[in-house]
Short mmCIF file of C-alpha atoms in Angstrom, two decimals:
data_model
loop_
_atom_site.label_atom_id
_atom_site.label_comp_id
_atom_site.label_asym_id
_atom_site.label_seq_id
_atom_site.Cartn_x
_atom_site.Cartn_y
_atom_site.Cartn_z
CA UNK U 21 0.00 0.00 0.00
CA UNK U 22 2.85 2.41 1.31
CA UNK U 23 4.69 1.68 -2.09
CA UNK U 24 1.49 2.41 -4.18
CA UNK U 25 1.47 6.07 -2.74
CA UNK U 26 4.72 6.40 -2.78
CA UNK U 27 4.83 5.43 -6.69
CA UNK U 28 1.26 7.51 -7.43
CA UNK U 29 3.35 10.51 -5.59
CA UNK U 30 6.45 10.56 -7.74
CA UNK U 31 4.26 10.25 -11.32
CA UNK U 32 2.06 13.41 -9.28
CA UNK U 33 5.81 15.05 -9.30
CA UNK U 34 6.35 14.25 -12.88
CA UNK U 35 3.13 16.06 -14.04
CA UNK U 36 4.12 19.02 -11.70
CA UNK U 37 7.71 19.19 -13.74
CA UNK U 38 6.17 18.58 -16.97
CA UNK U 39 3.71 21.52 -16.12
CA UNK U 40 7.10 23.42 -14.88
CA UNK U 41 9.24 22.38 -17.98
CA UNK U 42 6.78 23.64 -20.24
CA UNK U 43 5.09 26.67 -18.73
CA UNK U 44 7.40 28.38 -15.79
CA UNK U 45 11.02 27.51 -17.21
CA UNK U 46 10.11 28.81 -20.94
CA UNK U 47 10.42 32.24 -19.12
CA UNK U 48 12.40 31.41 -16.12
CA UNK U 49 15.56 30.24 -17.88
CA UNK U 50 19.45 31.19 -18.33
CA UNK U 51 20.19 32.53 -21.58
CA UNK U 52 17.18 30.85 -23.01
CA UNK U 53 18.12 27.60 -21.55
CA UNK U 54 16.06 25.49 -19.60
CA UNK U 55 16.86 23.09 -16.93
CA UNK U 56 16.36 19.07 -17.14
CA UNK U 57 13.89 18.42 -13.87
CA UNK U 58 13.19 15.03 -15.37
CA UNK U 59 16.95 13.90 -15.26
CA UNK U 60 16.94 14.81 -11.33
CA UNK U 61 14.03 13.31 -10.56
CA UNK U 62 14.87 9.81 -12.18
CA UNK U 63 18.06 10.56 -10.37
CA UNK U 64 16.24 10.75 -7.15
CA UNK U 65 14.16 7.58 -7.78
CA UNK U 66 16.87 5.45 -8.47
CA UNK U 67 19.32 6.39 -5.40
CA UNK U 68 16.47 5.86 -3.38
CA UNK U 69 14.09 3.49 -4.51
CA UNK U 70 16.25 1.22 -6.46
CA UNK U 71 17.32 0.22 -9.57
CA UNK U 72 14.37 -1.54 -10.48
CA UNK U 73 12.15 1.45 -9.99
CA UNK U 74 14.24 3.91 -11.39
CA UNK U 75 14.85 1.72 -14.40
CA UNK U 76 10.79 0.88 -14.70
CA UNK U 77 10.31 4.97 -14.24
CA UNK U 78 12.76 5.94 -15.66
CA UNK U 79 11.87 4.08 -18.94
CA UNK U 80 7.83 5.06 -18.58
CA UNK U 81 8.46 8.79 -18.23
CA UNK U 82 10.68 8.99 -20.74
CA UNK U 83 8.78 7.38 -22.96
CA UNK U 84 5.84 9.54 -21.95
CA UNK U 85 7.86 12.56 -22.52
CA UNK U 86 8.43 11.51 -26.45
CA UNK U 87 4.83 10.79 -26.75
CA UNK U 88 4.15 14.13 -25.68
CA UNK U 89 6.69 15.96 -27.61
CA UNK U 90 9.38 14.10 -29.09
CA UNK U 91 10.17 13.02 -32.20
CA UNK U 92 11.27 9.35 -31.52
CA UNK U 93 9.45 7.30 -29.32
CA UNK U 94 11.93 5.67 -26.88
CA UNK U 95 14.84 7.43 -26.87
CA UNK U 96 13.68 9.36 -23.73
CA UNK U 97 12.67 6.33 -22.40
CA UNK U 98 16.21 4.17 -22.80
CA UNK U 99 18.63 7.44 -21.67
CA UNK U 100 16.36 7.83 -18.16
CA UNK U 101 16.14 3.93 -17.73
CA UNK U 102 19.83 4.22 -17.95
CA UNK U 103 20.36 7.12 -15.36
CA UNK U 104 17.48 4.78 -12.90
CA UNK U 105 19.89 2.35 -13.42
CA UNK U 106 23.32 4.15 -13.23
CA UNK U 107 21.55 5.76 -9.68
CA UNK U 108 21.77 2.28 -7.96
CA UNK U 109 24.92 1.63 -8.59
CA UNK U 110 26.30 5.50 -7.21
CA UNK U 111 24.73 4.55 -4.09
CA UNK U 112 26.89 1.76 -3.69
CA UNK U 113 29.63 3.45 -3.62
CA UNK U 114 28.69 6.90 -2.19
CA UNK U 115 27.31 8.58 0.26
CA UNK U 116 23.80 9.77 0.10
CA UNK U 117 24.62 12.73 2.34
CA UNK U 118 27.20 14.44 1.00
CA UNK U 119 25.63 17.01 -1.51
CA UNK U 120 28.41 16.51 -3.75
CA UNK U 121 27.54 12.99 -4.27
CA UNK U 122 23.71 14.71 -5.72
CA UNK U 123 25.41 17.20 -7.41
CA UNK U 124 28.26 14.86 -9.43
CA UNK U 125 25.58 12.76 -10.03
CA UNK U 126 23.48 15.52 -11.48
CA UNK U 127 25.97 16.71 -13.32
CA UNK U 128 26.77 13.22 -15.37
CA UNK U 129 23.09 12.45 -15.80
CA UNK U 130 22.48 15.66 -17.22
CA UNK U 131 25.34 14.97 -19.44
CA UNK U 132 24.63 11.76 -20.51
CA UNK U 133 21.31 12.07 -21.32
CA UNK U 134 21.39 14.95 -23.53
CA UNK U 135 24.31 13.88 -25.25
CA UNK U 136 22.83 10.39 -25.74
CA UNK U 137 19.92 12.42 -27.47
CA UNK U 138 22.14 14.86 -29.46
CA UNK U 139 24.19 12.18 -30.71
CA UNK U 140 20.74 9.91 -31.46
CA UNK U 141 19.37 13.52 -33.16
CA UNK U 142 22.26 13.06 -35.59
CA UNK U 143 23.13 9.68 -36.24
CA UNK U 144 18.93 10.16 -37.39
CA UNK U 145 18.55 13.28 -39.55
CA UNK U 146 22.48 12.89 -40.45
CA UNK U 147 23.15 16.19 -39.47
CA UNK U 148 26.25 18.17 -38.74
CA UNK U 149 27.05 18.61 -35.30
CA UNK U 150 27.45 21.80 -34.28
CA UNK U 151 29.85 21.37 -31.21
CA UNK U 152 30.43 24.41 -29.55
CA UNK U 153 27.01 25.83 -29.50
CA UNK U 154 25.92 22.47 -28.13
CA UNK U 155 28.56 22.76 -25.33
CA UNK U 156 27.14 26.23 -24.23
CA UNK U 157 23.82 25.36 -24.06
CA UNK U 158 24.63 21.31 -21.97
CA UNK U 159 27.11 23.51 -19.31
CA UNK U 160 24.16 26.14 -18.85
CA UNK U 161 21.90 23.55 -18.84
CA UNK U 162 23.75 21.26 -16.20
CA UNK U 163 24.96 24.82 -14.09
CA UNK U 164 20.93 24.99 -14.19
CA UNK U 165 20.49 21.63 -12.67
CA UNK U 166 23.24 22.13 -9.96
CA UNK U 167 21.76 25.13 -8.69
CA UNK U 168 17.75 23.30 -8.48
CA UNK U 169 19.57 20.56 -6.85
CA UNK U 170 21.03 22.64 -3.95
CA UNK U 171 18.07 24.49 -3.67
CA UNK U 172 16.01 21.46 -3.02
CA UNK U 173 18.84 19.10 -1.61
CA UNK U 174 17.02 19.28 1.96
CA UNK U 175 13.43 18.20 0.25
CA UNK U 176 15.56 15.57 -1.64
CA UNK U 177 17.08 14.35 1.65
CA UNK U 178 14.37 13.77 3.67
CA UNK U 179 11.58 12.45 1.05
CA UNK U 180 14.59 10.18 0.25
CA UNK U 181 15.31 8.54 2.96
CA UNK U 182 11.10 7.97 3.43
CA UNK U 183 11.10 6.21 0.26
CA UNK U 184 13.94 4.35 0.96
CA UNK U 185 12.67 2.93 3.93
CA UNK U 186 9.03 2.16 1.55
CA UNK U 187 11.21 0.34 -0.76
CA UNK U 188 14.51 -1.18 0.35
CA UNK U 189 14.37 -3.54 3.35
CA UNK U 190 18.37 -4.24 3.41
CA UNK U 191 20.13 -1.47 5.17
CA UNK U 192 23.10 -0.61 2.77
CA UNK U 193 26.36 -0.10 4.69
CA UNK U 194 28.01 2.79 2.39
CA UNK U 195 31.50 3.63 1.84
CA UNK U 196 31.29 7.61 2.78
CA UNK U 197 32.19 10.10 -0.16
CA UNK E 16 23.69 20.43 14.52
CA UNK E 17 21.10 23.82 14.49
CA UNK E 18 24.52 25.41 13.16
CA UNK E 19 24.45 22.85 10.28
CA UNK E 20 20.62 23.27 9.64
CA UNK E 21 21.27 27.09 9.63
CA UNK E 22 24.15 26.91 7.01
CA UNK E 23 22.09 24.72 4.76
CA UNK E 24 19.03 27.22 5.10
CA UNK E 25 21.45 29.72 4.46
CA UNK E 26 22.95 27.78 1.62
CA UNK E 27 19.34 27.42 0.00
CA UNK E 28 18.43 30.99 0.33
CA UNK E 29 22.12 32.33 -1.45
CA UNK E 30 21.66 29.44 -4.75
CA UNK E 31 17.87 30.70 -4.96
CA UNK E 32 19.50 34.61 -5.04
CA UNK E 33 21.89 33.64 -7.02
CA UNK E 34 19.47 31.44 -9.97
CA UNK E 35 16.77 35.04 -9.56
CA UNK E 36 20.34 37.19 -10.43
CA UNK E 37 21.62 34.65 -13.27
CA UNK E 38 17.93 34.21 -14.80
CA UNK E 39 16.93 38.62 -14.61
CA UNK E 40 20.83 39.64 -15.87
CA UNK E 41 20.74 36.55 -18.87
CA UNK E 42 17.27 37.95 -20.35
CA UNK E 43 17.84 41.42 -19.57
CA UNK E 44 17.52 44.00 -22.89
CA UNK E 45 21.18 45.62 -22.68
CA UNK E 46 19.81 48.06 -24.96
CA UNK E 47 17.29 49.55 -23.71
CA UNK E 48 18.40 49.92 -20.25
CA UNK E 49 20.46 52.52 -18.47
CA UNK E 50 20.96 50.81 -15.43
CA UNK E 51 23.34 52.97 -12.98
CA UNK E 52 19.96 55.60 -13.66
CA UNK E 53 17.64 52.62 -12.42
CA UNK E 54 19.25 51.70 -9.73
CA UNK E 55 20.14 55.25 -8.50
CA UNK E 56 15.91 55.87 -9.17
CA UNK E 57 15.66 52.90 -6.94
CA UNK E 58 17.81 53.97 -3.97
CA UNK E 59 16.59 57.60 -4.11
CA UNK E 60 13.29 57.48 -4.75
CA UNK E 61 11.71 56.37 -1.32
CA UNK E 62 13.78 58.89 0.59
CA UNK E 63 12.35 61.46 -1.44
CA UNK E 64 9.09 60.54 -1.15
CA UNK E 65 9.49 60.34 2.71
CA UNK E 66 11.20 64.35 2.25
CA UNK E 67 8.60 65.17 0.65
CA UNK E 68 5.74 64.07 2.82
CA UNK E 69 7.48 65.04 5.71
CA UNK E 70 7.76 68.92 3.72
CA UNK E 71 4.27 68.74 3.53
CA UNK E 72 3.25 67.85 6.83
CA UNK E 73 5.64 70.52 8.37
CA UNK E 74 4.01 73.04 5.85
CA UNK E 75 0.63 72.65 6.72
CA UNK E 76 -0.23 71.08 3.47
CA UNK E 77 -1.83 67.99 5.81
CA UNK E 78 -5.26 68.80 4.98
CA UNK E 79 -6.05 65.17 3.30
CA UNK E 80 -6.70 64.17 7.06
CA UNK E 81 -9.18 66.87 7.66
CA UNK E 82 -12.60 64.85 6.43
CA UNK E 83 -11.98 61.38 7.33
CA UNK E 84 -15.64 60.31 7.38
CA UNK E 85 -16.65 62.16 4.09
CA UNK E 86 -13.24 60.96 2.51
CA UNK E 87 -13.90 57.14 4.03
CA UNK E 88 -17.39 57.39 1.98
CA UNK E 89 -15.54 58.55 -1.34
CA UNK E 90 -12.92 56.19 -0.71
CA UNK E 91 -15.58 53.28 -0.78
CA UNK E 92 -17.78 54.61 -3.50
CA UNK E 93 -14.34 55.07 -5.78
CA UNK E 94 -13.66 50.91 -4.86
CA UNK E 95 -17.14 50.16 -5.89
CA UNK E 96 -16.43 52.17 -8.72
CA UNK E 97 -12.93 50.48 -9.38
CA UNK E 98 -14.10 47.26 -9.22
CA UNK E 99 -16.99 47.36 -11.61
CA UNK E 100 -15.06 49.01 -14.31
CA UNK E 101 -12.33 45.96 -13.41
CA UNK E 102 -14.89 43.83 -14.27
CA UNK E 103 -15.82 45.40 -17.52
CA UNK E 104 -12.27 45.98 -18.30
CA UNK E 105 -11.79 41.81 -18.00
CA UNK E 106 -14.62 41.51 -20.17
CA UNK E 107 -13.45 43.73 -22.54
CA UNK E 108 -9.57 41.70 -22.44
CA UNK E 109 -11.74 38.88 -23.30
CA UNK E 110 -13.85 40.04 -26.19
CA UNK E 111 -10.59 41.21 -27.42
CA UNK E 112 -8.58 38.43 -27.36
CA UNK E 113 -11.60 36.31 -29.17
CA UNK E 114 -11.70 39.22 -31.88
CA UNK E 115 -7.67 38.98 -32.49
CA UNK E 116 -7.80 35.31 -32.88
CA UNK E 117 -10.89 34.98 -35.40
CA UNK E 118 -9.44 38.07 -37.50
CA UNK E 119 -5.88 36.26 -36.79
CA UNK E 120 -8.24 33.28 -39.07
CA UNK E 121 -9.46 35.60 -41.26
CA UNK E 122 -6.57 37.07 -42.59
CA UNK E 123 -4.69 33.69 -42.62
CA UNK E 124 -7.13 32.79 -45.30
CA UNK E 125 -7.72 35.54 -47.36
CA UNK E 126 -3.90 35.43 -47.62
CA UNK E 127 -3.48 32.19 -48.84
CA UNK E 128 -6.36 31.77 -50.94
CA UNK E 129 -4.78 29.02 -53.27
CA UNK E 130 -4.56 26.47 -50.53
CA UNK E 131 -6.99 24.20 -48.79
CA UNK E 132 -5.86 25.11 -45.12
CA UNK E 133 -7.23 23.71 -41.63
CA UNK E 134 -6.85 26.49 -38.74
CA UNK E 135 -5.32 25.00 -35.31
CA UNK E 136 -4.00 26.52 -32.44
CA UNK E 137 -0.22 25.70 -30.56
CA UNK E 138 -1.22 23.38 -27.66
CA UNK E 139 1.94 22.54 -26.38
CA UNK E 140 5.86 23.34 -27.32
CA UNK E 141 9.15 21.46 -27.04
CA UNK E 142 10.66 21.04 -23.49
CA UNK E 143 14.26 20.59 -25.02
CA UNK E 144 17.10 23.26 -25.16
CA UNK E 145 18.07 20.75 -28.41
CA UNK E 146 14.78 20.72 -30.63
CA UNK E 147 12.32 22.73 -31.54
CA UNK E 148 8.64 21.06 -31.83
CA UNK E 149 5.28 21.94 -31.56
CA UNK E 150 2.08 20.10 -30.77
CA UNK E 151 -1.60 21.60 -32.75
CA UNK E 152 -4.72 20.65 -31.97
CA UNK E 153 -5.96 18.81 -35.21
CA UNK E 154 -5.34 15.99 -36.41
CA UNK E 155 -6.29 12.84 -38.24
CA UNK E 156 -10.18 13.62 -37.90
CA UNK E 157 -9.75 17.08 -39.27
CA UNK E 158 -7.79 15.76 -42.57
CA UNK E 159 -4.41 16.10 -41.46
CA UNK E 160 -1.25 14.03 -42.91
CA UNK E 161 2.00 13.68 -41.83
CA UNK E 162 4.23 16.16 -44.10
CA UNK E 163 1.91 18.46 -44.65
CA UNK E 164 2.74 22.24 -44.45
CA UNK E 165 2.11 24.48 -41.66
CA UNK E 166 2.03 28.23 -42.13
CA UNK E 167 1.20 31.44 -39.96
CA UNK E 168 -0.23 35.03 -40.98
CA UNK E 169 3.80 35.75 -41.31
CA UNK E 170 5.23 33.13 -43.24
CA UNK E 171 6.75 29.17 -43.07
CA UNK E 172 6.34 27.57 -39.54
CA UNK E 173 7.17 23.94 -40.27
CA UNK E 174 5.76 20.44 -41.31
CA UNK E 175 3.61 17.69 -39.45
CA UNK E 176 6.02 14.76 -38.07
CA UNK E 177 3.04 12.50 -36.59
CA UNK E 178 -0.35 12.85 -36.28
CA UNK E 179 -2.98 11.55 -33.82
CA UNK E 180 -6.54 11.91 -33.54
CA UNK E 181 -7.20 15.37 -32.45
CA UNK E 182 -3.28 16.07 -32.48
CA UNK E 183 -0.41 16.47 -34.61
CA UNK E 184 3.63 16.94 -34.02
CA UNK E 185 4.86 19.87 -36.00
CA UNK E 186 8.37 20.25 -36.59
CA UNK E 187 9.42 23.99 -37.23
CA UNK E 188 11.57 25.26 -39.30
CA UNK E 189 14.30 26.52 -36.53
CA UNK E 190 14.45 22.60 -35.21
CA UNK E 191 18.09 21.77 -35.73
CA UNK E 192 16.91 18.87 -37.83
CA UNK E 193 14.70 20.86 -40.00
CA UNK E 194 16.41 21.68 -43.73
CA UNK E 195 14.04 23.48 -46.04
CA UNK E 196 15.12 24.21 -49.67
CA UNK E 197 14.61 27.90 -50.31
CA UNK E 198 15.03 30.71 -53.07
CA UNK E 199 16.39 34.02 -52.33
CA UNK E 200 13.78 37.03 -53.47
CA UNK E 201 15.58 38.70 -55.67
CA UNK E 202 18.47 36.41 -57.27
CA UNK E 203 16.57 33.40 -57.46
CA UNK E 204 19.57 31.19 -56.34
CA UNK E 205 18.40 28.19 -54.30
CA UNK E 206 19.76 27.84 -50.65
CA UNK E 207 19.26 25.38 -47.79
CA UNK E 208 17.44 26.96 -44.65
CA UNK E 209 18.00 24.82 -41.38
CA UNK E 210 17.72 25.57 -37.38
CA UNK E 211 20.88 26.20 -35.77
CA UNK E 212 21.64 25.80 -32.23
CA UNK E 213 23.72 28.69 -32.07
CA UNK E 214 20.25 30.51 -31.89
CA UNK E 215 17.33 29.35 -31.47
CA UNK E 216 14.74 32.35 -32.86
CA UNK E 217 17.49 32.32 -36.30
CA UNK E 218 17.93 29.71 -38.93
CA UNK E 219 20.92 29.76 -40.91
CA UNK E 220 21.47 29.43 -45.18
CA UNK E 221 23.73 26.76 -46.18
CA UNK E 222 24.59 25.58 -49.22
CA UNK E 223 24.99 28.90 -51.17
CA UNK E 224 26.04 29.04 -54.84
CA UNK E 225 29.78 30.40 -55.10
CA UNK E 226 28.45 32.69 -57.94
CA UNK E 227 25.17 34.07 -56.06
CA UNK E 228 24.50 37.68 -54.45
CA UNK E 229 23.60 38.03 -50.95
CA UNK E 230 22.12 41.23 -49.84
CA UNK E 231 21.14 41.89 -46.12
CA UNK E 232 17.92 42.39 -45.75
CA UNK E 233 17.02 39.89 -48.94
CA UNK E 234 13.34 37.66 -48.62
CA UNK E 235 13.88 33.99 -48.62
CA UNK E 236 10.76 32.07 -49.82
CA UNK E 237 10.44 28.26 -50.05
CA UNK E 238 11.46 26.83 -53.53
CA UNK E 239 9.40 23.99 -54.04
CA UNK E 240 11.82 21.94 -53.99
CA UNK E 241 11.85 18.71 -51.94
CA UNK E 242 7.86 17.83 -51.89
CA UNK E 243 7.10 18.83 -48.58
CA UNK E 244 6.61 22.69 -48.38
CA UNK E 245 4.50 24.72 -51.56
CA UNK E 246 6.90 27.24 -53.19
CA UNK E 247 6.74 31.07 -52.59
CA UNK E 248 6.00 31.05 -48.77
CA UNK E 249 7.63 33.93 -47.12
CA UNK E 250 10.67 32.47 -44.94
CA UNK E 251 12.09 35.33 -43.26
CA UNK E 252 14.88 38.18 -44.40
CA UNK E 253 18.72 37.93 -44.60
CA UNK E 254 20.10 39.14 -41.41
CA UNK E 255 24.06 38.42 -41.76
CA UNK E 256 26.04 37.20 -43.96
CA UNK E 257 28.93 35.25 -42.87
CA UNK E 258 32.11 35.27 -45.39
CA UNK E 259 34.56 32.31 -44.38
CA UNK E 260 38.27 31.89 -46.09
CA UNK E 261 36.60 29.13 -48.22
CA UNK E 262 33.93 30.69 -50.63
CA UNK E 263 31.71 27.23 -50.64
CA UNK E 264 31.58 27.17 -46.44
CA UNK E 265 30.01 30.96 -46.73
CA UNK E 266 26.59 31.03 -44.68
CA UNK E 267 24.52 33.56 -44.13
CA UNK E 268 22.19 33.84 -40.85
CA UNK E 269 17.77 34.85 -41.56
CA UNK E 270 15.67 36.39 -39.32
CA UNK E 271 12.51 34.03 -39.49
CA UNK E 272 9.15 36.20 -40.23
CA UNK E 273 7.20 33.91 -37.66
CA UNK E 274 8.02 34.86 -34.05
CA UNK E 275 8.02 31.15 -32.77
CA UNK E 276 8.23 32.40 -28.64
CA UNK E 277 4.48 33.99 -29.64
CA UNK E 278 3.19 31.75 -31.98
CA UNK E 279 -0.68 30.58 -31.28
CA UNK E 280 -2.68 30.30 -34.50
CA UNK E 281 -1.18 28.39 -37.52
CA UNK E 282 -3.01 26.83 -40.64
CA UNK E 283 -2.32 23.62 -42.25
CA UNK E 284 -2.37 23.61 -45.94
CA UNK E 285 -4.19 20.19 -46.78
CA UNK E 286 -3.85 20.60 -50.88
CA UNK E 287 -0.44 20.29 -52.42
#
């Protein structure tokens, strides 16, 4: 029951960014750059809930996202399965406390996924890549990120830690950052 | 452990100050500000409105205070007042807005009389710093087909990618992806228009004969070329043209005529 809510809560949090992404950021942005709220959210899910969820989430709301909007369906879906995935695996190894751990792990999610769709974009439409303009706009984009992650960090923290306890049983001795 | 708590409120409060100060100074018009005058205004003008009143009071001028109970009346009689003409005024917004988008119709069709077009209305736009797509709110029950051309009262806005029901996936013209084979006005020489991510409210010409004139300030129009888009729709201007060491690598950047940030009504030509 506990992990129903907790599951119903996080899609309620992706309708909230997708209303944010595509209403209050198309003004509120850097340069004309938005940030990713999707990336940190599947980041979220997958250092706290697991690998499985942020995999099954992860693929579902990106999927979503390319019904919505994108081009290709599943893309979307495959790069935020990936991060779900890639989440796990950080937690082994790091400590869920240390901001930096968020914040690194931000930073390389953001990273991958929008070069995994860049790349995708023109492997597809064959394309030339325009490099440095595409640099700008990723570092705005993940300086973007860094600064919504500290800003919510303490919101991250403790919903955390209440869905970890919803979802993982084993307590996970970590090696601290 | 308050100390830490305190820090990381602290923390929170100088990121949010500093996202508000990185957000206002990227959009801010450079041009059309004189800023050191602002902020001086800003600074100055509350301490002279305080000299002022304070002037006045010292002077005698303080006779707003003399009626209270007659100026209390005219004070509520002026809300009533306010309000109702709020209302009307929200009324009026409304009939407005109504008028502008069935004229916005009107004039969309008188304009291109030679083609079977289906109005719509921009329901949704890209969430990507990378692409540039828009959903309508037509679709396979109103005649639409994938490829078809979309069009605004200004000029080329892009072509359907997929198409639902009641919806369809339009792919604009300043999407990276997008190339759209184009004639300049006045020399006739074909060029390639495409979306650049260098800007996202500019498409740049590629492509451009060795032996063809560019002139700032030139009309690019589709060519017919390609079978997606109708030839002679209005593209947008020449806004630079870039010379490189190598005459065949020679772009030029165009200022599209549709405004894409403020684009609501579109039409979908359904004829080819």
């Amino acid at each position: 029951m506990k992990k129903t809510i907790s599951v119903i809560l996080i899609v309620v949090a992706f309708l909230i960014i997708y209303f944010l992404q595509s209403n209050f950021f198309t003004w509120f942005n850097i340069a004309g750059i938005m940030p990713n709220l999707f990336v940190i959210l599947i980041v979220f899910v997958g250092l706290f809930a697991g690998k499985k969820l942020g995999l099954i989430l992860g693929l579902i709301f990106g999927t979503c996202l390319d019904f919505f909007i994108g081009r290709y369906i599943g893309i979307s879906g495959i790069l935020l399965g990936t991060i779900g995935l890639l989440a796990e695996y950080c937690d082994k190894n790091f400590s869920k406390d240390s901001k930096i751990t968020i914040i690194l792990m931000v930073i390389v999610s953001t990273a991958l996924f929008e070069i995994g769709i860049y790349v995708f974009s023109l492997i597809r439409n064959s394309i030339d890549a325009e490099i440095l303009p595409f640099i700008k706009i990723l570092v705005i984009e993940i300086i973007y990120n860094i600064l919504i992650s500290i800003i919510i960090y303490p919101l991250i923290h403790k919903l955390g830690y209440a869905l970890e306890n919803t979802f993982k049983t084993k307590t996970i001795m970590t090696r601290y950052f | 452990m308050n100390r830490k708590k305190k820090t990381g409120i602290v923390g929170v409060i100088v990121t949010i100050i500093i996202l508000i100060i990185l957000v206002v100074l990227s959009n801010m018009d450079t041009q059309n500000m004189s800023s050191a005058e602002n902020v001086i205004d800003y600074l100055v003008m509350p301490i002279q409105n305080g000299l002022t009143y304070l002037k006045n009071k010292i002077s005698g001028n303080d006779s707003f205070f003399a009626e209270v109970d007659s100026l209390k009346a005219e004070n509520e009689e002026l809300k009533q007042r306010n309000s109702e003409l709020e209302q009307s005024l929200r009324e009026y917004e409304i009939l407005k807005a109504e008028n502008e988008t069935l004229k916005e119709y009107v004039n969309l069709k008188d304009k291109y009389t030679d083609y079977t077009t289906v109005p719509a209305s921009v329901i949704n736009r890209d969430i990507s710093n990378y692409s540039d797509t828009i959903v309508i709110n037509v679709g396979t029950d109103d005649g639409i087909e994938t490829n078809m051309t979309v069009i605004s009262d200004k000029g080329l806005v892009g072509h359907v990618i997929s198409v639902t029901n009641n919806t369809a996936k339009v792919q604009t013209i300043v999407d990276t992806s997008s190339s759209v084979s184009s004639t300049i006005s006045t020399s006739r020489d074909t060029i390639i228009v495409s979306g650049t991510l260098e800007d996202n409210s500019l498409l740049r010409a590629i492509y451009i004969p060795t032996n063809a004139t560019l002139v700032q300030g030139d009309n690019i129009e589709t060519s017919g070329l390609g079978g997606i888009y109708p030839k002679g729709i209005h593209i947008g201007t020449i806004s630079e043209i870039v010379n490189t060491q190598n005459i065949t690598d020679r772009y030029a950047m165009i200022e599209p005529a549709v405004d894409f940030t403020k684009l609501e009504t579109v039409l979908v030509i359904t004829n080819k």
